[in-house]
PDB file of C-alpha atoms and ligand atoms in Angstrom:
ATOM      1  CA  MET O   1     -13.146  -5.840 -12.928  1.00 45.00           C
ATOM      2  CA  ILE O   2      -9.780  -4.342 -13.702  1.00 49.00           C
ATOM      3  CA  SER O   3      -9.572  -0.582 -13.605  1.00 50.00           C
ATOM      4  CA  ALA O   4      -7.025   1.407 -15.534  1.00 49.00           C
ATOM      5  CA  THR O   5      -5.267   2.334 -12.314  1.00 52.00           C
ATOM      6  CA  THR O   6      -5.046  -1.295 -11.271  1.00 51.00           C
ATOM      7  CA  LEU O   7      -3.654  -2.185 -14.652  1.00 46.00           C
ATOM      8  CA  ARG O   8      -0.994   0.490 -14.366  1.00 50.00           C
ATOM      9  CA  SER O   9       0.000  -0.635 -10.898  1.00 49.00           C
ATOM     10  CA  VAL O  10       0.411  -4.188 -12.110  1.00 48.00           C
ATOM     11  CA  LEU O  11       2.375  -3.104 -15.128  1.00 46.00           C
ATOM     12  CA  GLY O  12       4.668  -1.234 -12.812  1.00 46.00           C
ATOM     13  CA  ALA O  13       5.270  -4.318 -10.715  1.00 45.00           C
ATOM     14  CA  PHE O  14       5.654  -6.962 -13.397  1.00 45.00           C
ATOM     15  CA  ALA O  15       7.520  -7.573 -16.577  1.00 40.00           C
ATOM     16  CA  LEU O  16       5.126  -7.344 -19.481  1.00 40.00           C
ATOM     17  CA  SER O  17       5.997 -10.868 -20.558  1.00 35.00           C
ATOM     18  CA  THR O  18       4.873 -12.224 -17.179  1.00 38.00           C
ATOM     19  CA  ILE O  19       1.485 -10.656 -17.591  1.00 38.00           C
ATOM     20  CA  ALA O  20       1.116 -11.994 -21.089  1.00 34.00           C
ATOM     21  CA  THR O  21       1.763 -15.559 -19.979  1.00 33.00           C
ATOM     22  CA  THR O  22      -0.187 -15.611 -16.706  1.00 35.00           C
ATOM     23  CA  GLY O  23      -3.061 -13.166 -17.093  1.00 33.00           C
ATOM     24  CA  ALA O  24      -4.168 -13.945 -13.532  1.00 33.00           C
ATOM     25  CA  TRP O  25      -6.217 -10.789 -13.138  1.00 34.00           C
ATOM     26  CA  ALA O  26      -8.706 -12.396 -10.803  1.00 34.00           C
ATOM     27  CA  GLN O  27      -6.058 -12.502  -8.096  1.00 43.00           C
ATOM     28  CA  GLU O  28      -5.899  -8.754  -7.804  1.00 72.00           C
ATOM     29  CA  LYS O  29      -6.534  -7.883  -4.164  1.00 84.00           C
ATOM     30  CA  ILE O  30      -5.907  -4.160  -4.194  1.00 87.00           C
ATOM     31  CA  THR O  31      -6.569  -1.083  -6.247  1.00 87.00           C
ATOM     32  CA  VAL O  32      -4.229   1.884  -6.125  1.00 89.00           C
ATOM     33  CA  PRO O  33      -6.051   5.183  -6.702  1.00 88.00           C
ATOM     34  CA  SER O  34      -2.768   6.879  -7.575  1.00 89.00           C
ATOM     35  CA  GLU O  35       0.582   5.253  -8.248  1.00 90.00           C
ATOM     36  CA  GLU O  36       2.356   8.345  -7.025  1.00 94.00           C
ATOM     37  CA  ALA O  37       2.331   9.914  -3.601  1.00 96.00           C
ATOM     38  CA  VAL O  38      -0.143  12.738  -3.109  1.00 96.00           C
ATOM     39  CA  ALA O  39      -0.044  15.714  -0.743  1.00 98.00           C
ATOM     40  CA  ALA O  40      -1.331  14.878   2.712  1.00 98.00           C
ATOM     41  CA  THR O  41      -3.738  17.793   2.311  1.00 97.00           C
ATOM     42  CA  GLU O  42      -5.541  15.726  -0.345  1.00 96.00           C
ATOM     43  CA  VAL O  43      -6.440  12.995   2.139  1.00 97.00           C
ATOM     44  CA  PRO O  44     -10.186  13.144   2.832  1.00 96.00           C
ATOM     45  CA  THR O  45     -11.010  14.302   6.352  1.00 96.00           C
ATOM     46  CA  ASP O  46     -12.979  11.117   7.065  1.00 97.00           C
ATOM     47  CA  ALA O  47     -10.308   8.803   5.615  1.00 98.00           C
ATOM     48  CA  ILE O  48      -8.831   5.789   7.369  1.00 98.00           C
ATOM     49  CA  VAL O  49      -5.276   6.947   8.077  1.00 98.00           C
ATOM     50  CA  VAL O  50      -2.100   5.276   9.289  1.00 98.00           C
ATOM     51  CA  ASN O  51       0.372   7.925  10.376  1.00 98.00           C
ATOM     52  CA  ILE O  52       4.097   7.334   9.995  1.00 98.00           C
ATOM     53  CA  GLU O  53       6.142   8.943  12.746  1.00 98.00           C
ATOM     54  CA  LYS O  54       9.258   8.157  14.764  1.00 98.00           C
ATOM     55  CA  MET O  55      10.248   5.362  12.370  1.00 98.00           C
ATOM     56  CA  LYS O  56       6.988   3.515  13.052  1.00 98.00           C
ATOM     57  CA  PHE O  57       3.609   2.878  11.499  1.00 98.00           C
ATOM     58  CA  GLN O  58       1.570   4.338  14.337  1.00 98.00           C
ATOM     59  CA  THR O  59      -1.275   1.828  13.913  1.00 98.00           C
ATOM     60  CA  PRO O  60       0.440  -1.568  14.153  1.00 98.00           C
ATOM     61  CA  GLU O  61      -2.780  -3.441  13.392  1.00 98.00           C
ATOM     62  CA  LEU O  62      -5.644  -1.884  11.470  1.00 98.00           C
ATOM     63  CA  THR O  63      -8.970  -3.629  10.800  1.00 98.00           C
ATOM     64  CA  ILE O  64     -11.099  -2.473   7.870  1.00 98.00           C
ATOM     65  CA  LYS O  65     -13.860  -3.807   5.646  1.00 98.00           C
ATOM     66  CA  ALA O  66     -13.324  -5.001   2.089  1.00 95.00           C
ATOM     67  CA  GLY O  67     -13.619  -2.100  -0.308  1.00 94.00           C
ATOM     68  CA  GLU O  68     -12.246   0.454   2.129  1.00 96.00           C
ATOM     69  CA  THR O  69      -9.200   2.594   1.406  1.00 96.00           C
ATOM     70  CA  VAL O  70      -6.282   3.146   3.745  1.00 98.00           C
ATOM     71  CA  TYR O  71      -4.143   6.288   3.515  1.00 98.00           C
ATOM     72  CA  TRP O  72      -0.602   6.246   4.857  1.00 98.00           C
ATOM     73  CA  VAL O  73       0.690   9.697   5.750  1.00 98.00           C
ATOM     74  CA  ASN O  74       4.351  10.392   6.416  1.00 98.00           C
ATOM     75  CA  ASN O  75       4.682  13.038   9.110  1.00 98.00           C
ATOM     76  CA  GLU O  76       8.463  13.131   9.336  1.00 98.00           C
ATOM     77  CA  VAL O  77      11.443  14.122   7.196  1.00 98.00           C
ATOM     78  CA  MET O  78      12.735  10.554   6.813  1.00 98.00           C
ATOM     79  CA  PRO O  79      11.244   9.035   3.620  1.00 98.00           C
ATOM     80  CA  HIS O  80       9.154   5.882   4.038  1.00 98.00           C
ATOM     81  CA  ASN O  81       6.964   3.647   1.923  1.00 98.00           C
ATOM     82  CA  VAL O  82       4.501   0.793   2.260  1.00 97.00           C
ATOM     83  CA  ALA O  83       5.520  -2.578   0.829  1.00 95.00           C
ATOM     84  CA  PHE O  84       3.878  -6.009   0.767  1.00 91.00           C
ATOM     85  CA  LYS O  85       5.538  -9.309   0.088  1.00 85.00           C
ATOM     86  CA  LYS O  86       4.318 -11.416  -2.812  1.00 73.00           C
ATOM     87  CA  GLY O  87       0.764 -12.650  -2.613  1.00 66.00           C
ATOM     88  CA  LEU O  88      -0.984  -9.314  -2.475  1.00 69.00           C
ATOM     89  CA  VAL O  89      -0.381  -8.526  -6.120  1.00 66.00           C
ATOM     90  CA  GLN O  90       0.046 -11.809  -7.940  1.00 64.00           C
ATOM     91  CA  GLU O  91       3.539 -13.216  -7.396  1.00 63.00           C
ATOM     92  CA  SER O  92       5.524 -10.057  -6.863  1.00 72.00           C
ATOM     93  CA  GLU O  93       6.246  -7.789  -3.962  1.00 82.00           C
ATOM     94  CA  PHE O  94       4.201  -4.623  -4.106  1.00 87.00           C
ATOM     95  CA  ARG O  95       6.009  -1.381  -3.279  1.00 91.00           C
ATOM     96  CA  GLY O  96       4.172   1.870  -2.785  1.00 93.00           C
ATOM     97  CA  ASP O  97       5.748   5.139  -3.857  1.00 95.00           C
ATOM     98  CA  MET O  98       8.270   6.639  -1.434  1.00 97.00           C
ATOM     99  CA  LEU O  99       6.670   9.259   0.784  1.00 98.00           C
ATOM    100  CA  SER O 100       8.407  12.478   1.655  1.00 98.00           C
ATOM    101  CA  LYS O 101       7.227  14.501   4.634  1.00 98.00           C
ATOM    102  CA  ASP O 102       3.530  15.441   4.352  1.00 98.00           C
ATOM    103  CA  GLU O 103       2.865  13.033   1.519  1.00 98.00           C
ATOM    104  CA  ALA O 104       0.319  10.237   1.472  1.00 98.00           C
ATOM    105  CA  TYR O 105      -0.270   6.961  -0.352  1.00 97.00           C
ATOM    106  CA  ALA O 106      -3.602   5.198  -0.652  1.00 95.00           C
ATOM    107  CA  ILE O 107      -4.485   1.552  -1.189  1.00 93.00           C
ATOM    108  CA  THR O 108      -7.993   0.140  -1.553  1.00 93.00           C
ATOM    109  CA  PHE O 109      -8.304  -3.432  -0.294  1.00 93.00           C
ATOM    110  CA  ASN O 110     -10.737  -5.459  -2.377  1.00 92.00           C
ATOM    111  CA  GLU O 111     -10.645  -8.809  -0.583  1.00 92.00           C
ATOM    112  CA  ALA O 112     -10.683 -10.110   2.964  1.00 93.00           C
ATOM    113  CA  GLY O 113      -7.404 -11.239   4.443  1.00 92.00           C
ATOM    114  CA  THR O 114      -4.528 -10.294   6.690  1.00 93.00           C
ATOM    115  CA  PHE O 115      -1.879  -8.264   4.908  1.00 93.00           C
ATOM    116  CA  ASP O 116       1.454  -7.681   6.615  1.00 94.00           C
ATOM    117  CA  TYR O 117       3.500  -4.811   5.299  1.00 96.00           C
ATOM    118  CA  PHE O 118       6.792  -3.085   5.906  1.00 96.00           C
ATOM    119  CA  CYS O 119       8.879  -0.127   4.807  1.00 97.00           C
ATOM    120  CA  THR O 120      11.370  -1.040   2.076  1.00 96.00           C
ATOM    121  CA  PRO O 121      14.350   1.001   3.374  1.00 96.00           C
ATOM    122  CA  HIS O 122      13.502   0.132   7.008  1.00 97.00           C
ATOM    123  CA  PRO O 123      12.351  -3.522   7.085  1.00 95.00           C
ATOM    124  CA  PHE O 124      12.028  -3.355  10.869  1.00 97.00           C
ATOM    125  CA  MET O 125       9.057  -1.034  10.336  1.00 98.00           C
ATOM    126  CA  ARG O 126       6.189  -3.511  10.221  1.00 97.00           C
ATOM    127  CA  ALA O 127       2.440  -3.446  10.614  1.00 98.00           C
ATOM    128  CA  LYS O 128      -0.636  -5.140   9.224  1.00 96.00           C
ATOM    129  CA  VAL O 129      -4.016  -4.472   7.671  1.00 97.00           C
ATOM    130  CA  ILE O 130      -6.787  -6.944   8.450  1.00 96.00           C
ATOM    131  CA  VAL O 131      -9.558  -6.821   5.864  1.00 96.00           C
ATOM    132  CA  GLU O 132     -12.863  -8.321   6.982  1.00 96.00           C
TER     133      GLU O 132
HETATM  134 CO1   CO N 201      10.714   3.638   6.728  1.00 58.26          CO
END
């Protein structure tokens, strides 16, 4: 099933012509509830959270179940994002919206796997999500 939000996230990551020729929707491994960063105050109190502080993802390795949503929250002034190399979303890198201080970004993981990620402006910032 492809939700409207998934469709928008893919359209943001790919040239329209690529989609038209491949149409590989079944490979979608994530759903993005919101393409844009949201206020950290909107993160549910019982959410699975990875805090970003001191130029690090504070949970280097996070294990979740398929279908669960991870919220990244930036707690410092330096902007950060969450980016995945190709393979998570078809054949392109996936870049989450840049997070200012006290902003959050959510990704729902639909399939099992190990997903390494990094911060685009700071590639030394690395961590992983393991989906069981
Ligand atoms: Co960063």
